[in-house]
Amino acid sequence: MVVLKGIPRILSPQLLSVLARMGHGDEIVLADANFPSAAMAKNGPELVAADGHDIPSLLKAVLQLLPLDTYVPKPAAVMEMVADDKARGLKTPVWDTYQSLINESEGKKLTLEQVERFAFYERSKTAFAIVRTGEGALYGNIILKKGVLSA
């Protein structure tokens, strides 16, 4: 926990450091409890523990500090449902929450990119960091691409 003015307490010192070190175009994965975070981070991304925290709370805090990339059409991505889950009508209400938080933060409507499951895993392996959370929602993972701040 960080106790500083204007910094959400949910953001750990390690996560703040990651956000500060990321450059334009770098990606960060907020991973749900089912995501193979350790395996994906084994040979690349920094693994950040945020166990016990849900992704909407973390996302809201992260978006207070992290500019999203305005040079790409979709700076936020979720893992697309597999065919069987689509066929049985599985709902992903957490995506609506993410969409709302992002739109509010950015002051405009952005569309979440949906990335096929195994492509999402491969993309995660090249992220700057993976944040392992306690999020219990199925398909709760989200990738954010860092943008720039204008002078």
GROMACS .gro file of N, CA and C in nm:
model
  453
    1MET      N    1   0.084  -0.117   0.000
    1MET     CA    2   0.000   0.000   0.000
    1MET      C    3   0.089   0.124   0.000
    2VAL      N    4   0.046   0.224  -0.075
    2VAL     CA    5   0.117   0.350  -0.084
    2VAL      C    6   0.031   0.457  -0.019
    3VAL      N    7   0.089   0.539   0.064
    3VAL     CA    8   0.015   0.647   0.129
    3VAL      C    9   0.075   0.780   0.082
    4LEU      N   10   0.028   0.825  -0.032
    4LEU     CA   11   0.071   0.951  -0.091
    4LEU      C   12  -0.052   1.026  -0.141
    5LYS      N   13  -0.046   1.156  -0.142
    5LYS     CA   14  -0.157   1.236  -0.193
    5LYS      C   15  -0.178   1.206  -0.341
    6GLY      N   16  -0.303   1.184  -0.377
    6GLY     CA   17  -0.337   1.166  -0.518
    6GLY      C   18  -0.306   1.030  -0.577
    7ILE      N   19  -0.243   0.942  -0.500
    7ILE     CA   20  -0.211   0.808  -0.550
    7ILE      C   21  -0.308   0.708  -0.485
    8PRO      N   22  -0.386   0.637  -0.566
    8PRO     CA   23  -0.479   0.539  -0.508
    8PRO      C   24  -0.404   0.434  -0.425
    9ARG      N   25  -0.453   0.407  -0.308
    9ARG     CA   26  -0.386   0.314  -0.216
    9ARG      C   27  -0.378   0.171  -0.267
   10ILE      N   28  -0.462   0.136  -0.360
   10ILE     CA   29  -0.461   0.001  -0.415
   10ILE      C   30  -0.336  -0.026  -0.499
   11LEU      N   31  -0.269   0.080  -0.544
   11LEU     CA   32  -0.150   0.065  -0.628
   11LEU      C   33  -0.027   0.045  -0.540
   12SER      N   34   0.036  -0.071  -0.553
   12SER     CA   35   0.154  -0.103  -0.473
   12SER      C   36   0.276  -0.027  -0.525
   13PRO      N   37   0.380  -0.016  -0.444
   13PRO     CA   38   0.503   0.046  -0.494
   13PRO      C   39   0.556  -0.022  -0.620
   14GLN      N   40   0.550  -0.155  -0.625
   14GLN     CA   41   0.598  -0.227  -0.743
   14GLN      C   42   0.516  -0.191  -0.867
   15LEU      N   43   0.383  -0.184  -0.852
   15LEU     CA   44   0.299  -0.150  -0.966
   15LEU      C   45   0.322  -0.004  -1.009
   16LEU      N   46   0.339   0.085  -0.914
   16LEU     CA   47   0.369   0.225  -0.949
   16LEU      C   48   0.500   0.233  -1.027
   17SER      N   49   0.600   0.157  -0.984
   17SER     CA   50   0.728   0.155  -1.054
   17SER      C   51   0.711   0.104  -1.197
   18VAL      N   52   0.634  -0.001  -1.215
   18VAL     CA   53   0.609  -0.056  -1.348
   18VAL      C   54   0.543   0.050  -1.436
   19LEU      N   55   0.439   0.114  -1.386
   19LEU     CA   56   0.368   0.214  -1.465
   19LEU      C   57   0.461   0.328  -1.505
   20ALA      N   58   0.549   0.369  -1.414
   20ALA     CA   59   0.643   0.478  -1.441
   20ALA      C   60   0.748   0.438  -1.543
   21ARG      N   61   0.791   0.313  -1.542
   21ARG     CA   62   0.896   0.267  -1.633
   21ARG      C   63   0.846   0.230  -1.771
   22MET      N   64   0.717   0.208  -1.785
   22MET     CA   65   0.661   0.175  -1.916
   22MET      C   66   0.677   0.292  -2.011
   23GLY      N   67   0.700   0.261  -2.137
   23GLY     CA   68   0.710   0.363  -2.240
   23GLY      C   69   0.592   0.356  -2.335
   24HIS      N   70   0.587   0.452  -2.427
   24HIS     CA   71   0.479   0.456  -2.525
   24HIS      C   72   0.473   0.326  -2.605
   25GLY      N   73   0.355   0.266  -2.607
   25GLY     CA   74   0.335   0.141  -2.680
   25GLY      C   75   0.355   0.016  -2.597
   26ASP      N   76   0.415   0.030  -2.478
   26ASP     CA   77   0.428  -0.085  -2.389
   26ASP      C   78   0.291  -0.128  -2.340
   27GLU      N   79   0.277  -0.257  -2.312
   27GLU     CA   80   0.149  -0.310  -2.266
   27GLU      C   81   0.161  -0.371  -2.127
   28ILE      N   82   0.050  -0.361  -2.053
   28ILE     CA   83   0.040  -0.422  -1.921
   28ILE      C   84  -0.086  -0.508  -1.920
   29VAL      N   85  -0.075  -0.627  -1.863
   29VAL     CA   86  -0.187  -0.719  -1.853
   29VAL      C   87  -0.238  -0.718  -1.709
   30LEU      N   88  -0.366  -0.692  -1.692
   30LEU     CA   89  -0.432  -0.712  -1.563
   30LEU      C   90  -0.498  -0.848  -1.575
   31ALA      N   91  -0.444  -0.947  -1.505
   31ALA     CA   92  -0.482  -1.086  -1.523
   31ALA      C   93  -0.574  -1.137  -1.413
   32ASP      N   94  -0.677  -1.211  -1.453
   32ASP     CA   95  -0.769  -1.267  -1.354
   32ASP      C   96  -0.704  -1.386  -1.283
   33ALA      N   97  -0.773  -1.437  -1.183
   33ALA     CA   98  -0.718  -1.543  -1.099
   33ALA      C   99  -0.693  -1.674  -1.175
   34ASN      N  100  -0.760  -1.695  -1.287
   34ASN     CA  101  -0.742  -1.818  -1.365
   34ASN      C  102  -0.630  -1.808  -1.467
   35PHE      N  103  -0.581  -1.689  -1.493
   35PHE     CA  104  -0.480  -1.668  -1.596
   35PHE      C  105  -0.346  -1.728  -1.552
   36PRO      N  106  -0.273  -1.793  -1.643
   36PRO     CA  107  -0.143  -1.851  -1.608
   36PRO      C  108  -0.033  -1.743  -1.600
   37SER      N  109  -0.049  -1.653  -1.505
   37SER     CA  110   0.041  -1.536  -1.494
   37SER      C  111   0.187  -1.574  -1.483
   38ALA      N  112   0.219  -1.665  -1.393
   38ALA     CA  113   0.359  -1.702  -1.371
   38ALA      C  114   0.420  -1.764  -1.496
   39ALA      N  115   0.346  -1.850  -1.564
   39ALA     CA  116   0.396  -1.914  -1.685
   39ALA      C  117   0.417  -1.812  -1.797
   40MET      N  118   0.325  -1.717  -1.810
   40MET     CA  119   0.337  -1.616  -1.916
   40MET      C  120   0.452  -1.520  -1.888
   41ALA      N  121   0.483  -1.496  -1.761
   41ALA     CA  122   0.588  -1.401  -1.723
   41ALA      C  123   0.725  -1.468  -1.709
   42LYS      N  124   0.730  -1.598  -1.726
   42LYS     CA  125   0.853  -1.674  -1.701
   42LYS      C  126   0.976  -1.622  -1.775
   43ASN      N  127   0.959  -1.585  -1.899
   43ASN     CA  128   1.074  -1.543  -1.981
   43ASN      C  129   1.057  -1.404  -2.039
   44GLY      N  130   0.989  -1.318  -1.967
   44GLY     CA  131   0.970  -1.185  -2.025
   44GLY      C  132   0.913  -1.083  -1.929
   45PRO      N  133   0.782  -1.070  -1.928
   45PRO     CA  134   0.719  -0.963  -1.851
   45PRO      C  135   0.749  -0.972  -1.701
   46GLU      N  136   0.751  -0.855  -1.639
   46GLU     CA  137   0.764  -0.850  -1.494
   46GLU      C  138   0.631  -0.895  -1.433
   47LEU      N  139   0.637  -0.980  -1.332
   47LEU     CA  140   0.517  -1.027  -1.265
   47LEU      C  141   0.494  -0.943  -1.140
   48VAL      N  142   0.376  -0.884  -1.131
   48VAL     CA  143   0.338  -0.800  -1.018
   48VAL      C  144   0.223  -0.866  -0.944
   49ALA      N  145   0.237  -0.883  -0.813
   49ALA     CA  146   0.131  -0.945  -0.733
   49ALA      C  147   0.032  -0.840  -0.686
   50ALA      N  148  -0.095  -0.865  -0.715
   50ALA     CA  149  -0.205  -0.782  -0.663
   50ALA      C  150  -0.315  -0.876  -0.617
   51ASP      N  151  -0.270  -0.985  -0.554
   51ASP     CA  152  -0.362  -1.089  -0.508
   51ASP      C  153  -0.468  -1.028  -0.416
   52GLY      N  154  -0.590  -1.076  -0.430
   52GLY     CA  155  -0.697  -1.029  -0.345
   52GLY      C  156  -0.768  -0.906  -0.398
   53HIS      N  157  -0.713  -0.844  -0.500
   53HIS     CA  158  -0.778  -0.726  -0.558
   53HIS      C  159  -0.854  -0.765  -0.684
   54ASP      N  160  -0.967  -0.700  -0.705
   54ASP     CA  161  -1.043  -0.723  -0.828
   54ASP      C  162  -0.992  -0.630  -0.937
   55ILE      N  163  -1.011  -0.667  -1.060
   55ILE     CA  164  -0.959  -0.587  -1.171
   55ILE      C  165  -1.031  -0.453  -1.186
   56PRO      N  166  -1.163  -0.445  -1.172
   56PRO     CA  167  -1.224  -0.311  -1.187
   56PRO      C  168  -1.165  -0.207  -1.091
   57SER      N  169  -1.137  -0.244  -0.968
   57SER     CA  170  -1.078  -0.149  -0.873
   57SER      C  171  -0.937  -0.110  -0.916
   58LEU      N  172  -0.858  -0.208  -0.959
   58LEU     CA  173  -0.723  -0.181  -1.007
   58LEU      C  174  -0.726  -0.098  -1.135
   59LEU      N  175  -0.814  -0.134  -1.227
   59LEU     CA  176  -0.825  -0.062  -1.354
   59LEU      C  177  -0.859   0.084  -1.330
   60LYS      N  178  -0.953   0.110  -1.243
   60LYS     CA  179  -0.991   0.248  -1.213
   60LYS      C  180  -0.870   0.327  -1.161
   61ALA      N  181  -0.793   0.265  -1.073
   61ALA     CA  182  -0.674   0.332  -1.017
   61ALA      C  183  -0.566   0.350  -1.122
   62VAL      N  184  -0.539   0.246  -1.201
   62VAL     CA  185  -0.436   0.253  -1.305
   62VAL      C  186  -0.468   0.362  -1.406
   63LEU      N  187  -0.596   0.372  -1.444
   63LEU     CA  188  -0.636   0.469  -1.545
   63LEU      C  189  -0.623   0.614  -1.496
   64GLN      N  190  -0.611   0.633  -1.366
   64GLN     CA  191  -0.587   0.768  -1.313
   64GLN      C  192  -0.445   0.815  -1.345
   65LEU      N  193  -0.356   0.720  -1.372
   65LEU     CA  194  -0.215   0.752  -1.394
   65LEU      C  195  -0.166   0.719  -1.534
   66LEU      N  196  -0.221   0.617  -1.597
   66LEU     CA  197  -0.170   0.565  -1.724
   66LEU      C  198  -0.250   0.620  -1.842
   67PRO      N  199  -0.184   0.696  -1.930
   67PRO     CA  200  -0.255   0.739  -2.051
   67PRO      C  201  -0.265   0.622  -2.148
   68LEU      N  202  -0.382   0.606  -2.210
   68LEU     CA  203  -0.396   0.501  -2.311
   68LEU      C  204  -0.349   0.556  -2.445
   69ASP      N  205  -0.301   0.466  -2.529
   69ASP     CA  206  -0.244   0.502  -2.658
   69ASP      C  207  -0.352   0.554  -2.752
   70THR      N  208  -0.337   0.677  -2.797
   70THR     CA  209  -0.433   0.738  -2.889
   70THR      C  210  -0.396   0.713  -3.035
   71TYR      N  211  -0.280   0.650  -3.059
   71TYR     CA  212  -0.234   0.626  -3.194
   71TYR      C  213  -0.276   0.490  -3.249
   72VAL      N  214  -0.350   0.416  -3.169
   72VAL     CA  215  -0.404   0.287  -3.214
   72VAL      C  216  -0.556   0.292  -3.197
   73PRO      N  217  -0.630   0.219  -3.280
   73PRO     CA  218  -0.776   0.226  -3.270
   73PRO      C  219  -0.833   0.163  -3.142
   74LYS      N  220  -0.763   0.064  -3.087
   74LYS     CA  221  -0.815  -0.005  -2.968
   74LYS      C  222  -0.700  -0.028  -2.868
   75PRO      N  223  -0.680   0.065  -2.774
   75PRO     CA  224  -0.569   0.054  -2.679
   75PRO      C  225  -0.596  -0.038  -2.561
   76ALA      N  226  -0.711  -0.103  -2.560
   76ALA     CA  227  -0.745  -0.198  -2.454
   76ALA      C  228  -0.803  -0.324  -2.518
   77ALA      N  229  -0.760  -0.439  -2.466
   77ALA     CA  230  -0.802  -0.567  -2.526
   77ALA      C  231  -0.840  -0.667  -2.418
   78VAL      N  232  -0.941  -0.747  -2.449
   78VAL     CA  233  -0.985  -0.856  -2.362
   78VAL      C  234  -0.969  -0.987  -2.437
   79MET      N  235  -0.972  -1.097  -2.363
   79MET     CA  236  -0.962  -1.229  -2.425
   79MET      C  237  -1.099  -1.269  -2.479
   80GLU      N  238  -1.104  -1.297  -2.607
   80GLU     CA  239  -1.228  -1.339  -2.671
   80GLU      C  240  -1.273  -1.474  -2.614
   81MET      N  241  -1.403  -1.490  -2.600
   81MET     CA  242  -1.457  -1.617  -2.550
   81MET      C  243  -1.432  -1.729  -2.651
   82VAL      N  244  -1.407  -1.848  -2.599
   82VAL     CA  245  -1.394  -1.965  -2.688
   82VAL      C  246  -1.532  -2.003  -2.739
   83ALA      N  247  -1.536  -2.076  -2.849
   83ALA     CA  248  -1.661  -2.109  -2.917
   83ALA      C  249  -1.763  -2.176  -2.825
   84ASP      N  250  -1.719  -2.269  -2.742
   84ASP     CA  251  -1.813  -2.340  -2.653
   84ASP      C  252  -1.881  -2.244  -2.556
   85ASP      N  253  -1.806  -2.148  -2.503
   85ASP     CA  254  -1.865  -2.052  -2.410
   85ASP      C  255  -1.962  -1.958  -2.481
   86LYS      N  256  -1.928  -1.920  -2.605
   86LYS     CA  257  -2.020  -1.839  -2.685
   86LYS      C  258  -2.148  -1.916  -2.712
   87ALA      N  259  -2.132  -2.045  -2.749
   87ALA     CA  260  -2.248  -2.128  -2.784
   87ALA      C  261  -2.342  -2.147  -2.666
   88ARG      N  262  -2.287  -2.155  -2.546
   88ARG     CA  263  -2.375  -2.173  -2.429
   88ARG      C  264  -2.424  -2.041  -2.371
   89GLY      N  265  -2.389  -1.932  -2.437
   89GLY     CA  266  -2.441  -1.801  -2.399
   89GLY      C  267  -2.378  -1.740  -2.274
   90LEU      N  268  -2.253  -1.775  -2.247
   90LEU     CA  269  -2.184  -1.718  -2.132
   90LEU      C  270  -2.180  -1.567  -2.143
   91LYS      N  271  -2.208  -1.499  -2.035
   91LYS     CA  272  -2.206  -1.352  -2.031
   91LYS      C  273  -2.077  -1.304  -1.966
   92THR      N  274  -2.032  -1.187  -2.007
   92THR     CA  275  -1.910  -1.126  -1.952
   92THR      C  276  -1.941  -0.984  -1.906
   93PRO      N  277  -2.019  -0.971  -1.798
   93PRO     CA  278  -2.057  -0.836  -1.752
   93PRO      C  279  -1.938  -0.752  -1.709
   94VAL      N  280  -1.826  -0.813  -1.674
   94VAL     CA  281  -1.709  -0.737  -1.634
   94VAL      C  282  -1.656  -0.654  -1.751
   95TRP      N  283  -1.678  -0.698  -1.875
   95TRP     CA  284  -1.636  -0.620  -1.991
   95TRP      C  285  -1.709  -0.487  -1.996
   96ASP      N  286  -1.839  -0.487  -1.960
   96ASP     CA  287  -1.916  -0.363  -1.957
   96ASP      C  288  -1.858  -0.267  -1.853
   97THR      N  289  -1.815  -0.323  -1.741
   97THR     CA  290  -1.752  -0.242  -1.637
   97THR      C  291  -1.622  -0.181  -1.688
   98TYR      N  292  -1.540  -0.263  -1.753
   98TYR     CA  293  -1.414  -0.214  -1.809
   98TYR      C  294  -1.442  -0.102  -1.910
   99GLN      N  295  -1.538  -0.128  -1.998
   99GLN     CA  296  -1.573  -0.030  -2.102
   99GLN      C  297  -1.613   0.103  -2.040
  100SER      N  298  -1.695   0.097  -1.937
  100SER     CA  299  -1.741   0.217  -1.868
  100SER      C  300  -1.626   0.293  -1.803
  101LEU      N  301  -1.538   0.220  -1.733
  101LEU     CA  302  -1.423   0.283  -1.668
  101LEU      C  303  -1.330   0.349  -1.769
  102ILE      N  304  -1.305   0.282  -1.879
  102ILE     CA  305  -1.217   0.336  -1.983
  102ILE      C  306  -1.280   0.459  -2.048
  103ASN      N  307  -1.406   0.450  -2.084
  103ASN     CA  308  -1.474   0.564  -2.146
  103ASN      C  309  -1.473   0.686  -2.054
  104GLU      N  310  -1.500   0.662  -1.926
  104GLU     CA  311  -1.500   0.770  -1.829
  104GLU      C  312  -1.360   0.832  -1.816
  105SER      N  313  -1.259   0.748  -1.809
  105SER     CA  314  -1.122   0.795  -1.795
  105SER      C  315  -1.075   0.873  -1.917
  106GLU      N  316  -1.108   0.824  -2.034
  106GLU     CA  317  -1.061   0.884  -2.159
  106GLU      C  318  -1.150   0.999  -2.208
  107GLY      N  319  -1.269   1.009  -2.152
  107GLY     CA  320  -1.361   1.116  -2.193
  107GLY      C  321  -1.421   1.094  -2.330
  108LYS      N  322  -1.416   0.971  -2.377
  108LYS     CA  323  -1.476   0.936  -2.506
  108LYS      C  324  -1.499   0.785  -2.509
  109LYS      N  325  -1.579   0.743  -2.606
  109LYS     CA  326  -1.608   0.600  -2.618
  109LYS      C  327  -1.498   0.529  -2.696
  110LEU      N  328  -1.439   0.429  -2.633
  110LEU     CA  329  -1.341   0.343  -2.698
  110LEU      C  330  -1.398   0.201  -2.703
  111THR      N  331  -1.361   0.126  -2.803
  111THR     CA  332  -1.407  -0.012  -2.817
  111THR      C  333  -1.298  -0.107  -2.770
  112LEU      N  334  -1.337  -0.204  -2.689
  112LEU     CA  335  -1.242  -0.307  -2.646
  112LEU      C  336  -1.212  -0.402  -2.761
  113GLU      N  337  -1.086  -0.428  -2.784
  113GLU     CA  338  -1.046  -0.528  -2.882
  113GLU      C  339  -1.067  -0.665  -2.820
  114GLN      N  340  -1.115  -0.761  -2.899
  114GLN     CA  341  -1.127  -0.898  -2.852
  114GLN      C  342  -1.020  -0.981  -2.923
  115VAL      N  343  -0.935  -1.045  -2.842
  115VAL     CA  344  -0.822  -1.120  -2.895
  115VAL      C  345  -0.843  -1.269  -2.866
  116GLU      N  346  -0.828  -1.351  -2.968
  116GLU     CA  347  -0.841  -1.496  -2.954
  116GLU      C  348  -0.753  -1.545  -2.839
  117ARG      N  349  -0.800  -1.647  -2.768
  117ARG     CA  350  -0.737  -1.694  -2.645
  117ARG      C  351  -0.586  -1.717  -2.656
  118PHE      N  352  -0.543  -1.796  -2.752
  118PHE     CA  353  -0.401  -1.828  -2.761
  118PHE      C  354  -0.320  -1.709  -2.812
  119ALA      N  355  -0.380  -1.625  -2.894
  119ALA     CA  356  -0.313  -1.502  -2.938
  119ALA      C  357  -0.299  -1.407  -2.818
  120PHE      N  358  -0.396  -1.408  -2.729
  120PHE     CA  359  -0.389  -1.327  -2.607
  120PHE      C  360  -0.272  -1.374  -2.521
  121TYR      N  361  -0.258  -1.506  -2.507
  121TYR     CA  362  -0.145  -1.560  -2.430
  121TYR      C  363  -0.012  -1.517  -2.490
  122GLU      N  364   0.000  -1.527  -2.622
  122GLU     CA  365   0.125  -1.490  -2.689
  122GLU      C  366   0.153  -1.341  -2.673
  123ARG      N  367   0.050  -1.261  -2.685
  123ARG     CA  368   0.067  -1.115  -2.666
  123ARG      C  369   0.108  -1.084  -2.523
  124SER      N  370   0.054  -1.157  -2.428
  124SER     CA  371   0.088  -1.137  -2.287
  124SER      C  372   0.236  -1.163  -2.260
  125LYS      N  373   0.292  -1.259  -2.332
  125LYS     CA  374   0.434  -1.293  -2.314
  125LYS      C  375   0.527  -1.178  -2.354
  126THR      N  376   0.477  -1.086  -2.434
  126THR     CA  377   0.558  -0.972  -2.478
  126THR      C  378   0.523  -0.843  -2.405
  127ALA      N  379   0.432  -0.852  -2.308
  127ALA     CA  380   0.391  -0.733  -2.232
  127ALA      C  381   0.507  -0.686  -2.143
  128PHE      N  382   0.501  -0.562  -2.102
  128PHE     CA  383   0.600  -0.508  -2.008
  128PHE      C  384   0.583  -0.574  -1.872
  129ALA      N  385   0.456  -0.595  -1.832
  129ALA     CA  386   0.428  -0.656  -1.702
  129ALA      C  387   0.293  -0.727  -1.705
  130ILE      N  388   0.281  -0.825  -1.617
  130ILE     CA  389   0.154  -0.895  -1.592
  130ILE      C  390   0.122  -0.876  -1.445
  131VAL      N  391   0.003  -0.824  -1.418
  131VAL     CA  392  -0.042  -0.804  -1.281
  131VAL      C  393  -0.137  -0.918  -1.246
  132ARG      N  394  -0.094  -1.003  -1.153
  132ARG     CA  395  -0.174  -1.118  -1.109
  132ARG      C  396  -0.272  -1.068  -1.003
  133THR      N  397  -0.403  -1.083  -1.030
  133THR     CA  398  -0.505  -1.034  -0.938
  133THR      C  399  -0.588  -1.148  -0.881
  134GLY      N  400  -0.681  -1.113  -0.798
  134GLY     CA  401  -0.775  -1.211  -0.744
  134GLY      C  402  -0.908  -1.208  -0.815
  135GLU      N  403  -0.913  -1.144  -0.933
  135GLU     CA  404  -1.038  -1.131  -1.008
  135GLU      C  405  -1.096  -1.268  -1.040
  136GLY      N  406  -1.223  -1.286  -1.003
  136GLY     CA  407  -1.289  -1.415  -1.023
  136GLY      C  408  -1.374  -1.424  -1.149
  137ALA      N  409  -1.396  -1.313  -1.218
  137ALA     CA  410  -1.479  -1.315  -1.338
  137ALA      C  411  -1.411  -1.395  -1.448
  138LEU      N  412  -1.488  -1.478  -1.516
  138LEU     CA  413  -1.435  -1.549  -1.633
  138LEU      C  414  -1.409  -1.447  -1.743
  139TYR      N  415  -1.302  -1.465  -1.816
  139TYR     CA  416  -1.261  -1.371  -1.921
  139TYR      C  417  -1.241  -1.232  -1.863
  140GLY      N  418  -1.184  -1.226  -1.744
  140GLY     CA  419  -1.163  -1.099  -1.676
  140GLY      C  420  -1.033  -1.030  -1.711
  141ASN      N  421  -0.950  -1.091  -1.794
  141ASN     CA  422  -0.820  -1.033  -1.830
  141ASN      C  423  -0.836  -0.912  -1.921
  142ILE      N  424  -0.746  -0.815  -1.905
  142ILE     CA  425  -0.746  -0.699  -1.994
  142ILE      C  426  -0.602  -0.653  -2.016
  143ILE      N  427  -0.572  -0.615  -2.139
  143ILE     CA  428  -0.441  -0.561  -2.176
  143ILE      C  429  -0.460  -0.413  -2.206
  144LEU      N  430  -0.371  -0.330  -2.150
  144LEU     CA  431  -0.373  -0.186  -2.174
  144LEU      C  432  -0.244  -0.146  -2.245
  145LYS      N  433  -0.255  -0.062  -2.348
  145LYS     CA  434  -0.138  -0.010  -2.420
  145LYS      C  435  -0.116   0.134  -2.376
  146LYS      N  436   0.005   0.161  -2.327
  146LYS     CA  437   0.037   0.294  -2.276
  146LYS      C  438   0.055   0.395  -2.389
  147GLY      N  439  -0.003   0.513  -2.366
  147GLY     CA  440   0.010   0.622  -2.461
  147GLY      C  441   0.111   0.725  -2.413
  148VAL      N  442   0.093   0.847  -2.458
  148VAL     CA  443   0.185   0.956  -2.424
  148VAL      C  444   0.107   1.069  -2.356
  149LEU      N  445   0.180   1.151  -2.283
  149LEU     CA  446   0.124   1.271  -2.225
  149LEU      C  447   0.178   1.389  -2.305
  150SER      N  448   0.088   1.479  -2.344
  150SER     CA  449   0.136   1.596  -2.417
  150SER      C  450   0.193   1.698  -2.320
  151ALA      N  451   0.281   1.781  -2.370
  151ALA     CA  452   0.349   1.879  -2.285
  151ALA      C  453   0.254   1.985  -2.232
   0.00000   0.00000   0.00000
